[in-house]
PDB file of C-alpha atoms in Angstrom:
ATOM      1  CA  UNK Z  25      -9.652  -4.927  12.900  1.00 73.00           C
ATOM      2  CA  UNK Z  26      -9.665  -8.237  11.114  1.00 87.00           C
ATOM      3  CA  UNK Z  27      -7.507 -10.656   9.714  1.00 92.00           C
ATOM      4  CA  UNK Z  28      -7.134  -9.486   6.102  1.00 94.00           C
ATOM      5  CA  UNK Z  29      -4.496  -9.712   3.076  1.00 96.00           C
ATOM      6  CA  UNK Z  30      -2.917  -6.731   1.375  1.00 97.00           C
ATOM      7  CA  UNK Z  31      -0.824  -6.354  -2.004  1.00 98.00           C
ATOM      8  CA  UNK Z  32       1.901  -4.226  -1.945  1.00 98.00           C
ATOM      9  CA  UNK Z  33       3.036  -2.749  -5.037  1.00 98.00           C
ATOM     10  CA  UNK Z  34       6.280  -0.713  -6.902  1.00 98.00           C
ATOM     11  CA  UNK Z  35       7.969   0.322 -10.271  1.00 98.00           C
ATOM     12  CA  UNK Z  36      10.641   1.718 -10.853  1.00 98.00           C
ATOM     13  CA  UNK Z  37      10.896   4.458 -14.303  1.00 98.00           C
ATOM     14  CA  UNK Z  38      12.976   6.615 -16.683  1.00 98.00           C
ATOM     15  CA  UNK Z  39      11.080   9.513 -16.389  1.00 97.00           C
ATOM     16  CA  UNK Z  40       8.080  10.235 -15.727  1.00 96.00           C
ATOM     17  CA  UNK Z  41       6.076  10.111 -18.615  1.00 97.00           C
ATOM     18  CA  UNK Z  42       3.877   6.689 -19.527  1.00 97.00           C
ATOM     19  CA  UNK Z  43       4.425   5.366 -22.609  1.00 93.00           C
ATOM     20  CA  UNK Z  44       7.254   7.318 -23.689  1.00 96.00           C
ATOM     21  CA  UNK Z  45       9.818   6.823 -20.400  1.00 98.00           C
ATOM     22  CA  UNK Z  46      10.715   2.841 -20.135  1.00 98.00           C
ATOM     23  CA  UNK Z  47       9.617   1.139 -17.714  1.00 98.00           C
ATOM     24  CA  UNK Z  48      12.285  -0.564 -15.420  1.00 98.00           C
ATOM     25  CA  UNK Z  49      10.630  -2.226 -12.792  1.00 98.00           C
ATOM     26  CA  UNK Z  50       7.663  -3.757 -10.606  1.00 98.00           C
ATOM     27  CA  UNK Z  51       8.183  -5.164  -7.582  1.00 98.00           C
ATOM     28  CA  UNK Z  52       5.417  -6.615  -5.062  1.00 98.00           C
ATOM     29  CA  UNK Z  53       3.758  -8.321  -2.199  1.00 98.00           C
ATOM     30  CA  UNK Z  54       1.587  -9.740  -0.366  1.00 98.00           C
ATOM     31  CA  UNK Z  55       1.225  -9.726   3.373  1.00 98.00           C
ATOM     32  CA  UNK Z  56      -0.980 -11.229   5.853  1.00 97.00           C
ATOM     33  CA  UNK Z  57      -1.739  -8.910   8.248  1.00 96.00           C
ATOM     34  CA  UNK Z  58      -3.704  -9.791  11.269  1.00 94.00           C
ATOM     35  CA  UNK Z  59      -5.624  -8.569  13.778  1.00 91.00           C
ATOM     36  CA  UNK Z  60      -3.323  -8.451  16.945  1.00 92.00           C
ATOM     37  CA  UNK Z  61      -1.153  -6.191  14.392  1.00 90.00           C
ATOM     38  CA  UNK Z  62       2.139  -8.118  13.806  1.00 93.00           C
ATOM     39  CA  UNK Z  63       2.670  -8.961   9.486  1.00 95.00           C
ATOM     40  CA  UNK Z  64       3.515 -12.315   7.908  1.00 97.00           C
ATOM     41  CA  UNK Z  65       5.345 -12.015   4.100  1.00 97.00           C
ATOM     42  CA  UNK Z  66       2.982 -14.615   2.291  1.00 98.00           C
ATOM     43  CA  UNK Z  67       4.534 -13.461  -1.171  1.00 98.00           C
ATOM     44  CA  UNK Z  68       6.269 -11.870  -4.154  1.00 98.00           C
ATOM     45  CA  UNK Z  69       7.284 -10.928  -7.390  1.00 98.00           C
ATOM     46  CA  UNK Z  70      10.158  -8.615  -9.062  1.00 98.00           C
ATOM     47  CA  UNK Z  71      10.256  -7.894 -13.429  1.00 98.00           C
ATOM     48  CA  UNK Z  72      12.973  -6.093 -14.976  1.00 98.00           C
ATOM     49  CA  UNK Z  73      12.415  -4.898 -19.070  1.00 98.00           C
ATOM     50  CA  UNK Z  74      14.879  -3.601 -21.614  1.00 97.00           C
ATOM     51  CA  UNK Z  75      15.360  -0.303 -21.685  1.00 96.00           C
ATOM     52  CA  UNK Z  76      17.222   1.658 -24.470  1.00 96.00           C
ATOM     53  CA  UNK Z  77      18.862   4.736 -22.230  1.00 97.00           C
ATOM     54  CA  UNK Z  78      18.115   7.564 -24.827  1.00 97.00           C
ATOM     55  CA  UNK Z  79      14.844   6.844 -23.729  1.00 98.00           C
ATOM     56  CA  UNK Z  80      15.692   8.175 -20.548  1.00 98.00           C
ATOM     57  CA  UNK Z  81      14.044  11.496 -19.096  1.00 98.00           C
ATOM     58  CA  UNK Z  82      17.905  12.708 -19.313  1.00 98.00           C
ATOM     59  CA  UNK Z  83      17.675  13.877 -14.803  1.00 98.00           C
ATOM     60  CA  UNK Z  84      15.994  10.704 -14.406  1.00 98.00           C
ATOM     61  CA  UNK Z  85      19.486   9.110 -15.834  1.00 98.00           C
ATOM     62  CA  UNK Z  86      22.029  11.688 -14.420  1.00 98.00           C
ATOM     63  CA  UNK Z  87      20.111  10.651 -10.887  1.00 97.00           C
ATOM     64  CA  UNK Z  88      19.591   6.514 -11.814  1.00 97.00           C
ATOM     65  CA  UNK Z  89      23.876   6.086 -12.409  1.00 96.00           C
ATOM     66  CA  UNK Z  90      24.510   7.371  -8.800  1.00 96.00           C
ATOM     67  CA  UNK Z  91      22.966   4.704  -7.291  1.00 95.00           C
ATOM     68  CA  UNK Z  92      24.371   1.199  -6.817  1.00 94.00           C
ATOM     69  CA  UNK Z  93      20.859  -0.348  -8.783  1.00 95.00           C
ATOM     70  CA  UNK Z  94      21.080   1.500 -11.615  1.00 96.00           C
ATOM     71  CA  UNK Z  95      22.794  -2.198 -12.549  1.00 95.00           C
ATOM     72  CA  UNK Z  96      20.693  -4.443 -10.189  1.00 95.00           C
ATOM     73  CA  UNK Z  97      17.745  -2.871 -10.954  1.00 96.00           C
ATOM     74  CA  UNK Z  98      17.879  -4.581 -14.591  1.00 95.00           C
ATOM     75  CA  UNK Z  99      19.348  -7.778 -14.414  1.00 96.00           C
ATOM     76  CA  UNK Z 100      17.452 -10.021 -16.318  1.00 97.00           C
ATOM     77  CA  UNK Z 101      14.742  -8.327 -18.361  1.00 98.00           C
ATOM     78  CA  UNK Z 102      12.246  -9.462 -20.268  1.00 98.00           C
ATOM     79  CA  UNK Z 103       9.848  -8.656 -22.429  1.00 98.00           C
ATOM     80  CA  UNK Z 104       6.961  -6.828 -21.131  1.00 98.00           C
ATOM     81  CA  UNK Z 105       4.022  -9.023 -22.929  1.00 98.00           C
ATOM     82  CA  UNK Z 106       5.512 -11.477 -20.425  1.00 98.00           C
ATOM     83  CA  UNK Z 107       6.268  -9.460 -16.988  1.00 98.00           C
ATOM     84  CA  UNK Z 108       2.843  -8.388 -17.576  1.00 98.00           C
ATOM     85  CA  UNK Z 109       0.970 -11.620 -17.741  1.00 98.00           C
ATOM     86  CA  UNK Z 110       2.562 -13.042 -14.507  1.00 98.00           C
ATOM     87  CA  UNK Z 111       1.755  -9.967 -13.380  1.00 98.00           C
ATOM     88  CA  UNK Z 112      -2.136  -9.875 -13.792  1.00 97.00           C
ATOM     89  CA  UNK Z 113      -1.198 -14.375 -13.158  1.00 97.00           C
ATOM     90  CA  UNK Z 114       0.507 -13.069  -9.292  1.00 98.00           C
ATOM     91  CA  UNK Z 115      -2.695 -10.822  -8.390  1.00 97.00           C
ATOM     92  CA  UNK Z 116      -5.503 -12.203  -9.759  1.00 96.00           C
ATOM     93  CA  UNK Z 117      -3.717 -15.745  -7.882  1.00 97.00           C
ATOM     94  CA  UNK Z 118      -3.967 -13.979  -5.004  1.00 96.00           C
ATOM     95  CA  UNK Z 119      -6.812 -11.841  -4.854  1.00 95.00           C
ATOM     96  CA  UNK Z 120      -8.389 -15.413  -5.612  1.00 94.00           C
ATOM     97  CA  UNK Z 121      -6.691 -16.217  -2.292  1.00 95.00           C
ATOM     98  CA  UNK Z 122      -7.905 -13.798  -0.743  1.00 94.00           C
ATOM     99  CA  UNK Z 123     -11.447 -13.629  -1.357  1.00 92.00           C
ATOM    100  CA  UNK Z 124     -12.606 -16.290  -2.105  1.00 91.00           C
ATOM    101  CA  UNK Z 125     -10.294 -18.803  -0.135  1.00 93.00           C
ATOM    102  CA  UNK Z 126      -9.512 -17.576   3.281  1.00 93.00           C
ATOM    103  CA  UNK Z 127     -12.550 -15.046   3.036  1.00 92.00           C
ATOM    104  CA  UNK Z 128     -10.771 -11.454   3.615  1.00 93.00           C
ATOM    105  CA  UNK Z 129     -10.432  -8.279   2.505  1.00 92.00           C
ATOM    106  CA  UNK Z 130      -8.366  -7.657   0.028  1.00 95.00           C
ATOM    107  CA  UNK Z 131      -6.770  -4.182  -0.095  1.00 94.00           C
ATOM    108  CA  UNK Z 132      -4.275  -2.320  -2.866  1.00 96.00           C
ATOM    109  CA  UNK Z 133      -0.920  -0.840  -1.080  1.00 97.00           C
ATOM    110  CA  UNK Z 134       0.513   1.981  -3.064  1.00 97.00           C
ATOM    111  CA  UNK Z 135       3.247   5.067  -2.277  1.00 94.00           C
ATOM    112  CA  UNK Z 136       1.676   7.047  -4.952  1.00 93.00           C
ATOM    113  CA  UNK Z 137      -1.800   6.408  -5.823  1.00 91.00           C
ATOM    114  CA  UNK Z 138      -1.449   9.216  -9.299  1.00 90.00           C
ATOM    115  CA  UNK Z 139       1.973   7.551 -10.013  1.00 95.00           C
ATOM    116  CA  UNK Z 140       2.033   3.886  -9.562  1.00 96.00           C
ATOM    117  CA  UNK Z 141      -1.235   3.116  -9.354  1.00 94.00           C
ATOM    118  CA  UNK Z 142      -1.567   4.675 -13.591  1.00 95.00           C
ATOM    119  CA  UNK Z 143       1.350   2.902 -14.708  1.00 97.00           C
ATOM    120  CA  UNK Z 144       0.827   0.047 -13.562  1.00 97.00           C
ATOM    121  CA  UNK Z 145      -3.107   0.584 -14.490  1.00 96.00           C
ATOM    122  CA  UNK Z 146      -0.813   1.762 -18.174  1.00 97.00           C
ATOM    123  CA  UNK Z 147       1.089  -1.623 -17.686  1.00 98.00           C
ATOM    124  CA  UNK Z 148      -1.812  -3.999 -17.336  1.00 97.00           C
ATOM    125  CA  UNK Z 149      -4.226  -2.998 -19.911  1.00 97.00           C
ATOM    126  CA  UNK Z 150      -1.719  -2.565 -22.633  1.00 97.00           C
ATOM    127  CA  UNK Z 151       0.331  -5.441 -22.350  1.00 98.00           C
ATOM    128  CA  UNK Z 152      -1.566  -8.340 -20.576  1.00 97.00           C
ATOM    129  CA  UNK Z 153      -4.397  -9.992 -22.900  1.00 97.00           C
ATOM    130  CA  UNK Z 154      -7.275  -9.803 -20.287  1.00 95.00           C
ATOM    131  CA  UNK Z 155      -4.790  -7.127 -17.927  1.00 96.00           C
ATOM    132  CA  UNK Z 156      -7.095  -5.203 -15.387  1.00 94.00           C
ATOM    133  CA  UNK Z 157      -6.664  -1.492 -14.703  1.00 93.00           C
ATOM    134  CA  UNK Z 158      -5.118  -1.869 -10.455  1.00 91.00           C
ATOM    135  CA  UNK Z 159      -8.546  -1.776  -8.877  1.00 89.00           C
ATOM    136  CA  UNK Z 160     -10.344  -3.692 -11.209  1.00 91.00           C
ATOM    137  CA  UNK Z 161     -10.552  -7.735  -9.254  1.00 92.00           C
ATOM    138  CA  UNK Z 162     -10.020 -11.247 -10.992  1.00 93.00           C
ATOM    139  CA  UNK Z 163     -13.101 -12.331  -8.652  1.00 92.00           C
ATOM    140  CA  UNK Z 164     -16.086 -12.507 -10.860  1.00 87.00           C
ATOM    141  CA  UNK Z 165     -19.188 -11.756  -8.251  1.00 81.00           C
ATOM    142  CA  UNK Z 166     -20.908 -15.017  -9.600  1.00 67.00           C
ATOM    143  CA  UNK Z 167     -24.439 -13.534  -7.445  1.00 62.00           C
ATOM    144  CA  UNK Z 168     -24.336  -9.598  -9.019  1.00 64.00           C
ATOM    145  CA  UNK Z 169     -22.587 -10.295 -11.952  1.00 67.00           C
ATOM    146  CA  UNK Z 170     -19.411  -8.202 -12.533  1.00 74.00           C
ATOM    147  CA  UNK Z 171     -17.039  -8.218 -10.410  1.00 81.00           C
ATOM    148  CA  UNK Z 172     -16.207  -8.666  -6.693  1.00 84.00           C
ATOM    149  CA  UNK Z 173     -15.123  -4.913  -5.756  1.00 81.00           C
ATOM    150  CA  UNK Z 174     -11.139  -4.757  -4.014  1.00 85.00           C
ATOM    151  CA  UNK Z 175     -11.547  -4.023  -0.653  1.00 81.00           C
ATOM    152  CA  UNK Z 176      -9.087  -0.718  -1.051  1.00 89.00           C
ATOM    153  CA  UNK Z 177      -6.780   0.974  -2.198  1.00 92.00           C
ATOM    154  CA  UNK Z 178      -4.690   3.465  -0.608  1.00 95.00           C
ATOM    155  CA  UNK Z 179      -1.894   5.424  -0.661  1.00 96.00           C
ATOM    156  CA  UNK Z 180      -0.208   5.347   2.202  1.00 96.00           C
ATOM    157  CA  UNK Z 181       1.477   8.679   1.936  1.00 95.00           C
ATOM    158  CA  UNK Z 182      -1.918  11.092   1.048  1.00 95.00           C
ATOM    159  CA  UNK Z 183      -3.013   9.150   4.579  1.00 94.00           C
ATOM    160  CA  UNK Z 184      -0.615  10.110   6.413  1.00 94.00           C
ATOM    161  CA  UNK Z 185      -0.630  13.218   5.143  1.00 94.00           C
ATOM    162  CA  UNK Z 186      -3.113  13.668   6.084  1.00 93.00           C
ATOM    163  CA  UNK Z 187      -3.385  13.094   9.679  1.00 92.00           C
ATOM    164  CA  UNK Z 188      -0.825  16.118   9.558  1.00 92.00           C
ATOM    165  CA  UNK Z 189      -2.755  18.954   8.567  1.00 94.00           C
ATOM    166  CA  UNK Z 190      -5.371  17.304  11.279  1.00 91.00           C
ATOM    167  CA  UNK Z 191      -1.903  18.021  13.831  1.00 91.00           C
ATOM    168  CA  UNK Z 192      -1.097  14.292  14.580  1.00 89.00           C
ATOM    169  CA  UNK Z 193       1.663  13.074  13.295  1.00 88.00           C
ATOM    170  CA  UNK Z 194       2.789   9.283  14.263  1.00 90.00           C
ATOM    171  CA  UNK Z 195       6.334   9.384  14.682  1.00 90.00           C
ATOM    172  CA  UNK Z 196       7.153   8.106  11.392  1.00 90.00           C
ATOM    173  CA  UNK Z 197      10.653   8.793  11.983  1.00 90.00           C
ATOM    174  CA  UNK Z 198      10.561   5.601  15.057  1.00 92.00           C
ATOM    175  CA  UNK Z 199       9.992   3.071  12.784  1.00 92.00           C
ATOM    176  CA  UNK Z 200      12.574   0.454  12.883  1.00 91.00           C
ATOM    177  CA  UNK Z 201      12.088  -1.265   8.434  1.00 92.00           C
ATOM    178  CA  UNK Z 202      13.087  -4.246   8.405  1.00 92.00           C
ATOM    179  CA  UNK Z 203      13.570  -4.042   4.552  1.00 91.00           C
ATOM    180  CA  UNK Z 204      15.837  -1.565   3.405  1.00 86.00           C
ATOM    181  CA  UNK Z 205      14.916   1.387   0.818  1.00 87.00           C
ATOM    182  CA  UNK Z 206      17.097   0.593  -2.207  1.00 92.00           C
ATOM    183  CA  UNK Z 207      15.157   1.745  -4.713  1.00 92.00           C
ATOM    184  CA  UNK Z 208      14.172  -1.933  -5.800  1.00 96.00           C
ATOM    185  CA  UNK Z 209      10.709  -2.234  -5.892  1.00 97.00           C
ATOM    186  CA  UNK Z 210      10.288  -5.634  -3.962  1.00 97.00           C
ATOM    187  CA  UNK Z 211      12.277  -4.699  -1.194  1.00 97.00           C
ATOM    188  CA  UNK Z 212      10.503  -0.563  -1.897  1.00 97.00           C
ATOM    189  CA  UNK Z 213       6.844  -2.628  -1.822  1.00 98.00           C
ATOM    190  CA  UNK Z 214       7.438  -4.300   1.474  1.00 97.00           C
ATOM    191  CA  UNK Z 215       8.719  -0.878   3.120  1.00 97.00           C
ATOM    192  CA  UNK Z 216       4.956   0.241   1.774  1.00 97.00           C
ATOM    193  CA  UNK Z 217       3.403  -2.430   3.621  1.00 97.00           C
ATOM    194  CA  UNK Z 218       5.622  -1.946   6.310  1.00 96.00           C
ATOM    195  CA  UNK Z 219       4.454   1.460   6.748  1.00 96.00           C
ATOM    196  CA  UNK Z 220       1.218   1.034   6.244  1.00 96.00           C
ATOM    197  CA  UNK Z 221       0.872  -1.463   9.045  1.00 96.00           C
ATOM    198  CA  UNK Z 222       3.171   0.446  11.698  1.00 95.00           C
ATOM    199  CA  UNK Z 223       0.421   3.815  10.348  1.00 95.00           C
ATOM    200  CA  UNK Z 224      -2.446   1.835  11.068  1.00 94.00           C
ATOM    201  CA  UNK Z 225      -0.949   0.921  14.780  1.00 93.00           C
ATOM    202  CA  UNK Z 226      -0.785   4.521  15.870  1.00 93.00           C
ATOM    203  CA  UNK Z 227      -4.123   5.401  14.226  1.00 92.00           C
ATOM    204  CA  UNK Z 228      -5.961   2.361  16.553  1.00 90.00           C
ATOM    205  CA  UNK Z 229      -3.348   4.153  19.462  1.00 90.00           C
ATOM    206  CA  UNK Z 230      -5.144   6.956  18.809  1.00 89.00           C
ATOM    207  CA  UNK Z 231      -8.185   6.565  18.753  1.00 85.00           C
ATOM    208  CA  UNK Z 232      -7.832   4.788  22.189  1.00 77.00           C
ATOM    209  CA  UNK Z 233      -6.617   6.985  23.623  1.00 69.00           C
ATOM    210  CA  UNK Z 234      -9.407   9.494  22.512  1.00 64.00           C
ATOM    211  CA  UNK Z 235     -11.818   6.666  24.052  1.00 56.00           C
ATOM    212  CA  UNK Z 236     -10.739   7.313  27.688  1.00 57.00           C
ATOM    213  CA  UNK Z 237     -10.296  11.022  27.261  1.00 59.00           C
ATOM    214  CA  UNK Z 238     -14.047  10.219  26.112  1.00 57.00           C
ATOM    215  CA  UNK Z 239     -14.676   7.723  28.770  1.00 58.00           C
ATOM    216  CA  UNK Z 240     -12.665  10.140  31.560  1.00 56.00           C
ATOM    217  CA  UNK Z 241     -14.681  13.029  30.964  1.00 56.00           C
ATOM    218  CA  UNK Z 242     -17.857  11.964  30.418  1.00 51.00           C
ATOM    219  CA  UNK Z 243     -16.899  10.251  34.183  1.00 57.00           C
ATOM    220  CA  UNK Z 244     -15.818  13.422  34.879  1.00 59.00           C
ATOM    221  CA  UNK Z 245     -19.456  15.388  33.823  1.00 53.00           C
ATOM    222  CA  UNK Z 246     -21.442  12.714  35.143  1.00 52.00           C
ATOM    223  CA  UNK Z 247     -20.370  12.475  38.916  1.00 59.00           C
ATOM    224  CA  UNK Z 248     -20.154  16.966  37.994  1.00 61.00           C
ATOM    225  CA  UNK Z 249     -24.035  16.577  38.235  1.00 58.00           C
ATOM    226  CA  UNK Z 250     -24.798  13.943  40.462  1.00 54.00           C
ATOM    227  CA  UNK Z 251     -23.094  16.270  43.091  1.00 59.00           C
ATOM    228  CA  UNK Z 252     -24.591  19.640  41.911  1.00 61.00           C
ATOM    229  CA  UNK Z 253     -28.025  17.598  41.656  1.00 57.00           C
ATOM    230  CA  UNK Z 254     -27.114  15.953  45.157  1.00 55.00           C
ATOM    231  CA  UNK Z 255     -26.571  19.487  46.557  1.00 61.00           C
ATOM    232  CA  UNK Z 256     -29.346  21.160  44.983  1.00 61.00           C
ATOM    233  CA  UNK Z 257     -31.787  18.087  46.857  1.00 55.00           C
ATOM    234  CA  UNK Z 258     -29.522  19.356  50.416  1.00 57.00           C
ATOM    235  CA  UNK Z 259     -30.376  23.188  49.994  1.00 58.00           C
ATOM    236  CA  UNK Z 260     -33.615  22.248  49.467  1.00 58.00           C
ATOM    237  CA  UNK Z 261     -34.686  19.758  52.341  1.00 55.00           C
TER     238      UNK Z 261
END
């Protein structure tokens, strides 16, 4: 694995329905994921938006009011258009840094692509001038036209579930997060990234074990065939 840059996203909302229930906050964090499996936080941001309790899904509002972070995720709100412009510029900055300046792959991480990814794409396209869906990069492909593709948009939980469905576990309970999962989107985006790095390390270990087993089986088969041939030749002689 080469060094690469990943940008993780998380959102907090007042319900499930895009455009009807309020988008409360968006957080994102950018990491350098190194070839040795270690990682380094490069940058992060979080923006909060104004919301009216009457627009919340009632059950979601009750849940939020039971959380310690209910007030925290609504502090210092800015307009949706201002927040979208900030997020657009932040995304563009790190895509250019990764793809153009560092010549690295750039991937997006979420823990629910069909929820967070859709909300953020809607938000950027609706409220940011020149905003793109999360899947589309801001880096022009000058030689080909259009834009350079983002390497991956990764749903971390789906990757882990796919392993579980195949009977493979990564011992997620053993992961010791450096960042608390506290329902503030910037912190939670960091936790999503930590989960991804843990997943990558475990998959690498699985591949190593499988390779060692394959080599061991190959050696066993070679030795068996060699002994069989020797015994056959000895009998014929």
